[in-house]
PDB file of C-alpha atoms in Angstrom:
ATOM      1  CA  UNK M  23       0.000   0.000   0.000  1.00 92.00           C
ATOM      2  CA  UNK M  24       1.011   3.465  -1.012  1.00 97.00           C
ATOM      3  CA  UNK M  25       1.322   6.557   1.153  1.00 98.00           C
ATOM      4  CA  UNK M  26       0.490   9.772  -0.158  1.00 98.00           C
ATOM      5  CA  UNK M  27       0.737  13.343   1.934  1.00 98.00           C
ATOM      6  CA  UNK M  28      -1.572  15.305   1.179  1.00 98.00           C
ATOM      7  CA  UNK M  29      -1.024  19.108   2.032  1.00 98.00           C
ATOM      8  CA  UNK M  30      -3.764  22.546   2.601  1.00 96.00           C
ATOM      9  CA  UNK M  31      -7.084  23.173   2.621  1.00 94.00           C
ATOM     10  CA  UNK M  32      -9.845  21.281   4.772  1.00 94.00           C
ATOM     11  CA  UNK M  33     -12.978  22.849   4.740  1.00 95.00           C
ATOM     12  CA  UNK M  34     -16.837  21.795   5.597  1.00 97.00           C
ATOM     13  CA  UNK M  35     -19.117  21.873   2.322  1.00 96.00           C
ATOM     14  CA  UNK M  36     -22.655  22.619   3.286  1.00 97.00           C
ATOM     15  CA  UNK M  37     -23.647  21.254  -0.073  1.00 96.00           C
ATOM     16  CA  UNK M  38     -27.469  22.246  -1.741  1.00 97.00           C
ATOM     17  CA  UNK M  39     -28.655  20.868  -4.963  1.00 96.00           C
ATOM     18  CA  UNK M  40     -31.607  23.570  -6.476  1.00 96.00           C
ATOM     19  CA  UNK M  41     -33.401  24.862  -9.212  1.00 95.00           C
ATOM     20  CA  UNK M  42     -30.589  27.626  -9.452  1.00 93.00           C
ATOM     21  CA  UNK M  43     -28.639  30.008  -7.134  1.00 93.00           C
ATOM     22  CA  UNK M  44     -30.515  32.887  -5.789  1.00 93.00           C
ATOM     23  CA  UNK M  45     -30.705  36.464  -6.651  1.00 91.00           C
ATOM     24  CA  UNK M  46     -30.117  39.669  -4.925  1.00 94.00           C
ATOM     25  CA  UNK M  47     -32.754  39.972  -2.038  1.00 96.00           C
ATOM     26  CA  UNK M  48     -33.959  35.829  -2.962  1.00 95.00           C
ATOM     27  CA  UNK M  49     -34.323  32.852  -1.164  1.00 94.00           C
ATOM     28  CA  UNK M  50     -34.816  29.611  -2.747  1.00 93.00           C
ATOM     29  CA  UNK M  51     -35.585  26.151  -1.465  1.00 95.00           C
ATOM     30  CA  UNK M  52     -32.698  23.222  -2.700  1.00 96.00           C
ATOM     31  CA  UNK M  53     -34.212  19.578  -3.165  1.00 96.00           C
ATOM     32  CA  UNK M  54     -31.432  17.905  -1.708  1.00 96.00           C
ATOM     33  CA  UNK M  55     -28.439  18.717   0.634  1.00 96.00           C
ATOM     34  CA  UNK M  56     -25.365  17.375   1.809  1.00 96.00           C
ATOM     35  CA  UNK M  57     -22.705  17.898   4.292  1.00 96.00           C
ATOM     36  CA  UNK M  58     -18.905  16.764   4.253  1.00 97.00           C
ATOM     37  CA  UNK M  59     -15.651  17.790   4.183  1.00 97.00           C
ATOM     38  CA  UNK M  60     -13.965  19.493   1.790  1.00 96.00           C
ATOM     39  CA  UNK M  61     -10.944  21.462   0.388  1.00 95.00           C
ATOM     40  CA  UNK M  62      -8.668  20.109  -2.325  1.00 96.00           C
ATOM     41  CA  UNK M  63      -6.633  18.295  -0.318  1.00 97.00           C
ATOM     42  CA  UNK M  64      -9.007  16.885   1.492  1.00 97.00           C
ATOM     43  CA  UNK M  65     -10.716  15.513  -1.625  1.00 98.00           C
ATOM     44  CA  UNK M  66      -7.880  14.542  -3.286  1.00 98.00           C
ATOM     45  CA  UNK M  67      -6.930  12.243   0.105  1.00 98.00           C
ATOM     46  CA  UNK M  68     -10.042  11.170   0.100  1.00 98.00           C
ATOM     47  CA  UNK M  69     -10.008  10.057  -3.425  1.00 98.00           C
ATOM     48  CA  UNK M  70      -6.578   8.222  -2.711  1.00 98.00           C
ATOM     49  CA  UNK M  71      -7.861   6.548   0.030  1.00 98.00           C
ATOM     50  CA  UNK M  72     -10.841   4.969  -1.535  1.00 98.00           C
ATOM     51  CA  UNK M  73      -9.168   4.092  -4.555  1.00 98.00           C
ATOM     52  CA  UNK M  74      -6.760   1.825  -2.141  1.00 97.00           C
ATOM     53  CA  UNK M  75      -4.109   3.933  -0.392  1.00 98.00           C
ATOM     54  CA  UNK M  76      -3.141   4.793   2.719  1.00 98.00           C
ATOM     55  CA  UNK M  77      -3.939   8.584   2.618  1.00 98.00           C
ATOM     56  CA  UNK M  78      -2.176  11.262   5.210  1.00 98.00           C
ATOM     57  CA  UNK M  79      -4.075  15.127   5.106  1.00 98.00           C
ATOM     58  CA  UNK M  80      -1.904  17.507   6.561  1.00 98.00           C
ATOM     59  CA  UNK M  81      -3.631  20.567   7.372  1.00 96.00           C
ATOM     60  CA  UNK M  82      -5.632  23.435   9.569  1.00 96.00           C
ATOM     61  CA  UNK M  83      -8.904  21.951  11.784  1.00 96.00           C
ATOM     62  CA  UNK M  84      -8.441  22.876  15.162  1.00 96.00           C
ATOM     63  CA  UNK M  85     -10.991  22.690  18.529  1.00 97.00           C
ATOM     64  CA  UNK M  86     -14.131  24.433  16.796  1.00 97.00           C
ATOM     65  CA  UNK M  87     -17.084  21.900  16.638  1.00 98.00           C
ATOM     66  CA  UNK M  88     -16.893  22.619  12.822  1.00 97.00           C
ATOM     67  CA  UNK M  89     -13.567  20.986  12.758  1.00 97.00           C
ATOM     68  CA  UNK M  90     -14.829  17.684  14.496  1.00 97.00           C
ATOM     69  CA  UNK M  91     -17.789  17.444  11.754  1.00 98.00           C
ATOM     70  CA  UNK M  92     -14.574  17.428   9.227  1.00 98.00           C
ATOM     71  CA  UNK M  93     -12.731  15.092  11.740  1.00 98.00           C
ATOM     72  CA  UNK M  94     -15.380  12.827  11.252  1.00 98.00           C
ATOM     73  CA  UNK M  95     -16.254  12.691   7.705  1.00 97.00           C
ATOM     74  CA  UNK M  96     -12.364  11.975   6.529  1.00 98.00           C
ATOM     75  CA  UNK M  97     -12.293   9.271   9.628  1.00 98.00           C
ATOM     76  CA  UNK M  98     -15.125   7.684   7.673  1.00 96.00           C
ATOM     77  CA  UNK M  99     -12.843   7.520   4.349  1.00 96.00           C
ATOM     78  CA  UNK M 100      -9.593   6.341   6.562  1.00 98.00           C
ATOM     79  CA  UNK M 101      -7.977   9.741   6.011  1.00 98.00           C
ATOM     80  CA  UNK M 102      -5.241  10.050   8.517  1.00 98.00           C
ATOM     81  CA  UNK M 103      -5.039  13.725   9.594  1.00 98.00           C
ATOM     82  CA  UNK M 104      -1.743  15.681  10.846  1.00 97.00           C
ATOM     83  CA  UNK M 105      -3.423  19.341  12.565  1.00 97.00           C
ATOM     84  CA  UNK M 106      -0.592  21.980  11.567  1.00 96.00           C
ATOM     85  CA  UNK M 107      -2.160  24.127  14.431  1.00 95.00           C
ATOM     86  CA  UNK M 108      -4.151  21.497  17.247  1.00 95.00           C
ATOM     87  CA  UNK M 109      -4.727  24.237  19.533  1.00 94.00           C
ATOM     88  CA  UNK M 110      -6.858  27.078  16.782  1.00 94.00           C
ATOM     89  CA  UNK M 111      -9.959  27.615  18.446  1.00 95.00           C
ATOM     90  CA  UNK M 112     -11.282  29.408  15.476  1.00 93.00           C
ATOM     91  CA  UNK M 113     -13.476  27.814  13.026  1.00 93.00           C
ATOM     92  CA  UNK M 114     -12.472  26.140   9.827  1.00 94.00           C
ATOM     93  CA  UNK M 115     -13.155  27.590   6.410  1.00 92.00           C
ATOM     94  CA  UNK M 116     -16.953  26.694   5.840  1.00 94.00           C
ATOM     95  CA  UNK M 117     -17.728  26.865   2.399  1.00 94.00           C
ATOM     96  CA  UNK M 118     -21.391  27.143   1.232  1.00 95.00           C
ATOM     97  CA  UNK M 119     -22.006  25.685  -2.729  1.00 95.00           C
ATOM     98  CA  UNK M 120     -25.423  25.571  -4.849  1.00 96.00           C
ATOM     99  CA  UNK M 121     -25.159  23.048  -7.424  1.00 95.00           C
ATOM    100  CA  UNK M 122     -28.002  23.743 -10.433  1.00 95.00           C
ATOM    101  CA  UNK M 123     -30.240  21.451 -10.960  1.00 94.00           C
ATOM    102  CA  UNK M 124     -30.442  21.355 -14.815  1.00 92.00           C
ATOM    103  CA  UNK M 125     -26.521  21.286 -15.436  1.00 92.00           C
ATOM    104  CA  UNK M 126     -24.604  20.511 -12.547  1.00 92.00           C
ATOM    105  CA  UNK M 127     -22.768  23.904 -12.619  1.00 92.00           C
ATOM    106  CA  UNK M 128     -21.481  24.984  -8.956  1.00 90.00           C
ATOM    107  CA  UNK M 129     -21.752  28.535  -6.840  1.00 93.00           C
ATOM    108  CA  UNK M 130     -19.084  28.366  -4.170  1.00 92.00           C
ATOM    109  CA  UNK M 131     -18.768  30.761  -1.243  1.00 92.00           C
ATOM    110  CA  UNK M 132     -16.014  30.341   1.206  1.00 90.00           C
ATOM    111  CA  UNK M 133     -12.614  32.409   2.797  1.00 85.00           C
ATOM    112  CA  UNK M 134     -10.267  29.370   2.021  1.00 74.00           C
ATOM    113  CA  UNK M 135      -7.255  29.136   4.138  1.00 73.00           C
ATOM    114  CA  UNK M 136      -6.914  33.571   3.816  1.00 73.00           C
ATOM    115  CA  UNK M 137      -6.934  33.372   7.768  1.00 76.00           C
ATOM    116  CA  UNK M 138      -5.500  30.159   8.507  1.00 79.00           C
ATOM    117  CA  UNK M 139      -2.073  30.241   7.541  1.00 85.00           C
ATOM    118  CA  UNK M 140       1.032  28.158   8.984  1.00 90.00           C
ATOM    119  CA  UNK M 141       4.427  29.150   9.598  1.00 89.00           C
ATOM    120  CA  UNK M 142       6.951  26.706   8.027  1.00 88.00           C
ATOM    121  CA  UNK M 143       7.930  25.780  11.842  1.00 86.00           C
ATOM    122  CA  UNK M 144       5.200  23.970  12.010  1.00 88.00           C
ATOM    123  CA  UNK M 145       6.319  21.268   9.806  1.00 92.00           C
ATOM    124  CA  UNK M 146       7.804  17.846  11.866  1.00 92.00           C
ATOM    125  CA  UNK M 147      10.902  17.003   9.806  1.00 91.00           C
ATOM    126  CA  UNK M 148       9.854  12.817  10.342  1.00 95.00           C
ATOM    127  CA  UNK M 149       6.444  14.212   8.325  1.00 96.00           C
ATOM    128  CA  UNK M 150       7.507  12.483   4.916  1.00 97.00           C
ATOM    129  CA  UNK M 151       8.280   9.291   6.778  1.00 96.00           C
ATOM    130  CA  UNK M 152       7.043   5.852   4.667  1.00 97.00           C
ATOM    131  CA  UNK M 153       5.439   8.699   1.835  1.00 98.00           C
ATOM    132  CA  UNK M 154       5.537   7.775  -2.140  1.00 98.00           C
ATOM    133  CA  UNK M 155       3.827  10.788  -2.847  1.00 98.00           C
ATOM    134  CA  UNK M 156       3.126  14.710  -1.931  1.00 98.00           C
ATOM    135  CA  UNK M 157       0.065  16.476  -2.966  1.00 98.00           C
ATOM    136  CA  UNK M 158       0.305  20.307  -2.515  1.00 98.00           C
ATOM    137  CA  UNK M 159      -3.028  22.370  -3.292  1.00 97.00           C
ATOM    138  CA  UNK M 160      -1.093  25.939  -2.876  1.00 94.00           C
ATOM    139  CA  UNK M 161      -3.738  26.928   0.418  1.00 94.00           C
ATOM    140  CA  UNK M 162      -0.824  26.762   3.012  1.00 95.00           C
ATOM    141  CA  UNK M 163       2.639  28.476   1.177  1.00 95.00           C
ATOM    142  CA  UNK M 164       4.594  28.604   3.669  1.00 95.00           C
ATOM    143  CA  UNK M 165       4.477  24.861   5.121  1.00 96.00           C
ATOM    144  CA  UNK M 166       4.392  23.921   1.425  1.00 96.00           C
ATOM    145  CA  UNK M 167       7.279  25.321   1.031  1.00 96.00           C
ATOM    146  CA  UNK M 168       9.184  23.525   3.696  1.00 96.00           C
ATOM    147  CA  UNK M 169       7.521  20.321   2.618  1.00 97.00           C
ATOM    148  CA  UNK M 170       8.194  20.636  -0.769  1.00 97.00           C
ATOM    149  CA  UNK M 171      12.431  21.100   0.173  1.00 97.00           C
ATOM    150  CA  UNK M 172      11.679  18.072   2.482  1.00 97.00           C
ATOM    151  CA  UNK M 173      10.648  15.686  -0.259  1.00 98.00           C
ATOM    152  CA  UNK M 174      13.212  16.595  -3.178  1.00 97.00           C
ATOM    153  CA  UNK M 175      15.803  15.942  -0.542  1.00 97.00           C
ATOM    154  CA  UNK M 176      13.860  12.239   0.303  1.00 97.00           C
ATOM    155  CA  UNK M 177      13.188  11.548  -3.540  1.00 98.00           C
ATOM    156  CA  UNK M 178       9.710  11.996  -3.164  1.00 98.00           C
ATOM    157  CA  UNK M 179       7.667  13.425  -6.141  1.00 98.00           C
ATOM    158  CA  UNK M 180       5.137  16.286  -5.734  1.00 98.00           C
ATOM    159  CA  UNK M 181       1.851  17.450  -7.480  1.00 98.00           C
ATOM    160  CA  UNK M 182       0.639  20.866  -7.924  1.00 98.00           C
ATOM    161  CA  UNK M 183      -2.896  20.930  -7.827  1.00 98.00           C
ATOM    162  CA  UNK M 184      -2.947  24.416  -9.563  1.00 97.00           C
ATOM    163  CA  UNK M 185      -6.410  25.241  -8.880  1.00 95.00           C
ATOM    164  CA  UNK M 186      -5.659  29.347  -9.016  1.00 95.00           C
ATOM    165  CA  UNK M 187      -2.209  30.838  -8.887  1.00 96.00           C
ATOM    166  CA  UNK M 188      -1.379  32.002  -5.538  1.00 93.00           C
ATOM    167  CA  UNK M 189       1.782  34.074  -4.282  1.00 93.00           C
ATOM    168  CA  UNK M 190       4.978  32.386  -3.105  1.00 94.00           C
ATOM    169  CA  UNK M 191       4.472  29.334  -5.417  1.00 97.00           C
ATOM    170  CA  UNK M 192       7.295  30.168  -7.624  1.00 97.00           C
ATOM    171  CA  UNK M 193       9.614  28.959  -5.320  1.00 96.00           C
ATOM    172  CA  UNK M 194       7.717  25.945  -5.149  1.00 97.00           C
ATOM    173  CA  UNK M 195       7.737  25.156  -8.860  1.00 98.00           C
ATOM    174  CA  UNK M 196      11.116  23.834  -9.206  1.00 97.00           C
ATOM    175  CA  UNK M 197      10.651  20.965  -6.993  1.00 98.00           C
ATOM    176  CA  UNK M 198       7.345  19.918  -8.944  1.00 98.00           C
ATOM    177  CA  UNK M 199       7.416  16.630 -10.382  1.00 98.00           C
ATOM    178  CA  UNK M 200       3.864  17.187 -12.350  1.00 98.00           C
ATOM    179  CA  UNK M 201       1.697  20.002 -12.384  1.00 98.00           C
ATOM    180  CA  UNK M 202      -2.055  19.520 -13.081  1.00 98.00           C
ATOM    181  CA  UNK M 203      -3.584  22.929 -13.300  1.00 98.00           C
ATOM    182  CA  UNK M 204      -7.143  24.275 -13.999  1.00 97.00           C
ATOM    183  CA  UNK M 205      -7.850  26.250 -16.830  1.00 96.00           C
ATOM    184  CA  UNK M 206      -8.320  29.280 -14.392  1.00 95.00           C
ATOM    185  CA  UNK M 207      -4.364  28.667 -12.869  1.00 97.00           C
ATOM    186  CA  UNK M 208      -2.573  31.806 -14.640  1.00 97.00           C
ATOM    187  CA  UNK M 209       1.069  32.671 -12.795  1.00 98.00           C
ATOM    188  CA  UNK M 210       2.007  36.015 -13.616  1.00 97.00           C
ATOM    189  CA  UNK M 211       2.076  37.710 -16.796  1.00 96.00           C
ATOM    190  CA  UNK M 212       0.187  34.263 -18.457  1.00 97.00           C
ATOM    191  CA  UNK M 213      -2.996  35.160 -20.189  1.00 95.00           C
ATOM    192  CA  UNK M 214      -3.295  31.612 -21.964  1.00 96.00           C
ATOM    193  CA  UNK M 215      -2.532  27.645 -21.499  1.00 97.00           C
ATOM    194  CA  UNK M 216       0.796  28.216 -24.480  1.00 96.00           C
ATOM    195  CA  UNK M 217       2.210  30.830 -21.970  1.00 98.00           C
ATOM    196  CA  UNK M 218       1.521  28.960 -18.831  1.00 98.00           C
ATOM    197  CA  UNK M 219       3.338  26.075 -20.073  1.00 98.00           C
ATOM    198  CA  UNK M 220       6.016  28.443 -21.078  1.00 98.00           C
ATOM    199  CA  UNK M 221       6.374  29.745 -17.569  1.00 98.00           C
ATOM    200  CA  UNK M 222       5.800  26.079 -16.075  1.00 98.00           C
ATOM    201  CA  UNK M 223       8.183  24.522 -18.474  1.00 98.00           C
ATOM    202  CA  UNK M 224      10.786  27.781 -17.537  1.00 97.00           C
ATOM    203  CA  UNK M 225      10.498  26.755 -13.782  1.00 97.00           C
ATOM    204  CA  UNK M 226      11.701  22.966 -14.480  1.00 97.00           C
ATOM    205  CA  UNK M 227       8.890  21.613 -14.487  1.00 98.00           C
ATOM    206  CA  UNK M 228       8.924  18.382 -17.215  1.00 97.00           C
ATOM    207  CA  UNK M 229       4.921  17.191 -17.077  1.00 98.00           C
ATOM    208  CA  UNK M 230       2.332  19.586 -17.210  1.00 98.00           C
ATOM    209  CA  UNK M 231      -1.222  19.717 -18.022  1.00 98.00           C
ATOM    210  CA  UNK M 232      -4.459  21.888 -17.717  1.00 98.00           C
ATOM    211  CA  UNK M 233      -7.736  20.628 -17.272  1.00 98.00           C
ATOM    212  CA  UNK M 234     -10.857  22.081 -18.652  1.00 96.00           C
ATOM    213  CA  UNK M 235     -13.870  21.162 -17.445  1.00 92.00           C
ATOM    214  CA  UNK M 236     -15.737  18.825 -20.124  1.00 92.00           C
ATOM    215  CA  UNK M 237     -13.033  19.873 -22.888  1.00 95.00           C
ATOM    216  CA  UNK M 238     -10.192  18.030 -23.550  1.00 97.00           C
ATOM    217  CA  UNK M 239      -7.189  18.356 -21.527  1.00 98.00           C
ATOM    218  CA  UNK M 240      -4.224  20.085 -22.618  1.00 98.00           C
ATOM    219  CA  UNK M 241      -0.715  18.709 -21.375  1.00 98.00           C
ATOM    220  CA  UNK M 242       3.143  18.906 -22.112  1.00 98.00           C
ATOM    221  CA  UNK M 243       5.208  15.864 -21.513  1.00 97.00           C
ATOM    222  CA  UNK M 244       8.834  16.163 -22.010  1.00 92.00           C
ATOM    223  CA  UNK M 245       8.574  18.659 -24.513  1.00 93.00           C
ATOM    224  CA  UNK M 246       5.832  17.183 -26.522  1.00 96.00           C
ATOM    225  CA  UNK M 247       2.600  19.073 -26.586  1.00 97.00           C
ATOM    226  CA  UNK M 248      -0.988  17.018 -26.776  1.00 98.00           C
ATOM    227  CA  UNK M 249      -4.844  16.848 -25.615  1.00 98.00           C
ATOM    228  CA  UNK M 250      -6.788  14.178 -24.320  1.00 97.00           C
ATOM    229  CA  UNK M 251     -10.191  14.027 -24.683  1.00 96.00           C
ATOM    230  CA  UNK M 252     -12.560  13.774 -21.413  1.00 96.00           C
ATOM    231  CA  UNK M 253     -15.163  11.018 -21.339  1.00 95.00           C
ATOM    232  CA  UNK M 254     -18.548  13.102 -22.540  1.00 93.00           C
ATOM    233  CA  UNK M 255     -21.516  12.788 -19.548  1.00 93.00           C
ATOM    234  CA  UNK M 256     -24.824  14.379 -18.249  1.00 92.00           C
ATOM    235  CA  UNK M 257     -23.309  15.942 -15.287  1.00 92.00           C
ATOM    236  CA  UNK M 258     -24.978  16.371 -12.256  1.00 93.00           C
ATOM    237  CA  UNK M 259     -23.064  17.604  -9.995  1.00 93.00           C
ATOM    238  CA  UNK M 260     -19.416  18.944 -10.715  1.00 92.00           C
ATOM    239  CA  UNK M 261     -18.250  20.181  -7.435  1.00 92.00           C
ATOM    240  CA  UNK M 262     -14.738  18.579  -6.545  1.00 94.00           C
ATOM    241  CA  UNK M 263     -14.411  17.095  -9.798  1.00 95.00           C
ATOM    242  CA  UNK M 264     -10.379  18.859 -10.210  1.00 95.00           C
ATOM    243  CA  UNK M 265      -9.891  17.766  -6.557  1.00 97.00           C
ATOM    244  CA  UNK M 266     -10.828  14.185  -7.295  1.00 98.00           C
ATOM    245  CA  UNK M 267      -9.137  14.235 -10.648  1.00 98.00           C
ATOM    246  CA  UNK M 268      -5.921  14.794  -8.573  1.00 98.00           C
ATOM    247  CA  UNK M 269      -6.229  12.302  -6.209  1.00 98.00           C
ATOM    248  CA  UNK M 270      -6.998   9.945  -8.789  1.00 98.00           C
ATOM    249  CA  UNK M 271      -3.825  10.893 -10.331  1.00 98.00           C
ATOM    250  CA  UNK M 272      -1.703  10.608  -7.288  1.00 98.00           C
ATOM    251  CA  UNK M 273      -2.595   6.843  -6.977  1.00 98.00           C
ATOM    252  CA  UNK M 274      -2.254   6.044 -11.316  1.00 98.00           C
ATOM    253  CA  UNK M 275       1.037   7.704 -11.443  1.00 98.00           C
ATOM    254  CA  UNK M 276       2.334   5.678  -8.931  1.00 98.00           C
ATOM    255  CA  UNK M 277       1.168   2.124 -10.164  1.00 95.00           C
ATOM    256  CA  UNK M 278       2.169   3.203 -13.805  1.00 91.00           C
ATOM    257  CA  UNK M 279       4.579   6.121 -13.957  1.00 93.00           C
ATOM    258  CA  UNK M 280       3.135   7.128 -17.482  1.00 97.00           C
ATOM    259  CA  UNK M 281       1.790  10.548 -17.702  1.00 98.00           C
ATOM    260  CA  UNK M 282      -0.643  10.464 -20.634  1.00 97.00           C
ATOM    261  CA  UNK M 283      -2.213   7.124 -18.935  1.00 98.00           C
ATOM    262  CA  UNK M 284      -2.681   8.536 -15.636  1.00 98.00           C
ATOM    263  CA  UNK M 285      -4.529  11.705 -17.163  1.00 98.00           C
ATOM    264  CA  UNK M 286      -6.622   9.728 -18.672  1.00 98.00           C
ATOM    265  CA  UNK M 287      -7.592   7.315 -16.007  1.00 98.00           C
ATOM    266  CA  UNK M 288      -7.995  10.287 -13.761  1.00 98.00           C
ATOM    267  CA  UNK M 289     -10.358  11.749 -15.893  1.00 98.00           C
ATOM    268  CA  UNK M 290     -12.513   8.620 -16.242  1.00 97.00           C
ATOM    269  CA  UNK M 291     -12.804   8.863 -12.489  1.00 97.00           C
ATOM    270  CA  UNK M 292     -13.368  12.883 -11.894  1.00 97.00           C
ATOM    271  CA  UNK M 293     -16.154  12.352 -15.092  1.00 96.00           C
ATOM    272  CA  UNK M 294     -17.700   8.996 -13.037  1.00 95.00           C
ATOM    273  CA  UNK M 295     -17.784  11.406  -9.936  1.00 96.00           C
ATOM    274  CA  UNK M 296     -19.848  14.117 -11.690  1.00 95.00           C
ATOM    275  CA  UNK M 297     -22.666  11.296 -12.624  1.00 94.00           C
ATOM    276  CA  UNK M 298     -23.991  11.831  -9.172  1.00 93.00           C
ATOM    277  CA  UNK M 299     -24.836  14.693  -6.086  1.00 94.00           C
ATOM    278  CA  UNK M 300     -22.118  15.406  -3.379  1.00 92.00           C
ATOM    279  CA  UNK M 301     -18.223  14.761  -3.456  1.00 94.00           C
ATOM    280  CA  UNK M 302     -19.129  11.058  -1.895  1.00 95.00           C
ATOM    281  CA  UNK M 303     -21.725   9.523  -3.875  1.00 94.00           C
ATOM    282  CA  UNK M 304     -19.580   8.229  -6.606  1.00 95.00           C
ATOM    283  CA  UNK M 305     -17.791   6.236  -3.996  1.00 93.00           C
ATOM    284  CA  UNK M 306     -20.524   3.653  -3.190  1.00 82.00           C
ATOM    285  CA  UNK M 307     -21.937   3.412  -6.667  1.00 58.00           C
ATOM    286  CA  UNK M 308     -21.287  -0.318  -6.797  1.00 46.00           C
TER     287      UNK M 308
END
């Protein structure tokens, strides 16, 4: 069994499923609801677990109540969880999505990991200790930043989960085995996927790819540029989708080292996890 670390955001997703988000001044009544946690790391641990891992979430929960209903949830889904500050008594990031009915679209709400950040002190050198793999979602810099020296000096690969670009992750880059960013990850001065490659590719970084929703997904391996298609579904539901795409591709790259494979098999699963309501569901479709 394979270890992954997996490194930033935890939130709780209060979760409603409606006709379509409200207006200014509007209520509206959702016809179904869920509650779990979330965060891209979380999800992507999550994801690793399931899929037959051991997975290991490093991140901010706390003493709040709210951080026992997250405590719970990943228990649930045998996510092992390392508190960077145990003693917060602050709540975690809650964030609040409405998924539309009709095509599965998302509204999110939440303050992230803005007022939850870590120093790089809190980091326990023995952190990496029986990991094949490091997940960093770019919500905690500065502990990312310690982890991600850590690793390259253990030999263990990393994954950007480039969601959006945040500050302080260009000194992350060059110790970034793969990079799998969304469409809406744009480092400075990059207005389109050819010049974030560029800039990727400038930092060291050999494997990269962008992710676009139900389009195909862009990617440079090694210097040779290509798309893969996506399979083609009636989504219902595409919250977490990027954050279970990279957990699924934390646990293919490591049984098959192949780039191009392990895109594709992660985007069977992320597609698979949009078939159904909630970040869980997909999980105990048999």
């Amino acid at each position: 069994m394979k270890t992954g670390l997996f490194l930033g955001l935890a939130t709780l997703d209060l979760v409603y499923l409606a006709e379509k988000p409200p207006g200014e001044n509007q209520k509206v009544v959702a016809s179904d609801c869920t509650i779990a946690a979330g965060g891209p790391a979380a999800n992507a641990a999550v994801t690793f677990s399931y899929l037959g891992n051991a997975a290991v979430l490093a991140g901010v929960l706390g003493t709040h109540a709210i951080a026992q209903l997250i405590r719970a949830d990943l228990a649930e889904y045998n996510v092992r969880i390392i508190d960077l500050e145990p003693g917060r008594s602050h709540s975690p990031a809650v964030s609040s999505i409405i998924v539309t009915e009709a095509t599965g679209d998302r509204s999110v709400i939440s303050i992230n990991a803005t007022k939850s950040q870590v120093d790089s002190q809190t980091i326990n050198q023995d952190i990496l200790t029986s990991v094949s793999i490091v997940l960093l979602d770019g919500h905690q810099i500065a502990a990312s930043q310690e982890i991600a020296q850590l690793a390259h000096s253990k030999n263990i690969p990393i994954v950007l989960d480039g969601g959006s670009w945040k500050p302080g992750l260009e000194e992350i880059l060059p110790f970034i085995e793969w990079a799998v960013c969304s469409d809406n990850f744009h480092p400075p001065n990059c207005d389109n996927s050819e010049q974030v490659f560029a800039y990727l590719s400038a930092a060291g970084i050999a494997n990269i790819a962008i992710t676009r929703g139900e389009k195909s997904i862009l990617y440079l391996s090694n210097g040779s540029y290509g798309t893969i298609e996506v399979p083609q579904i009636q989504a219902t539901d595409t919250l977490g989708a990027g954050d279970i795409f990279h957990g699924a591709f934390c646990h293919y790259i490591l049984q098959n080292n192949n780039f191009t494979n392990t895109l594709t098999a992660a985007a069977k699963i992320a597609s698979d996890s949009c078939k159904n309501f909630g970040t869980r569901a997909w999980m105990n479709k048999g």
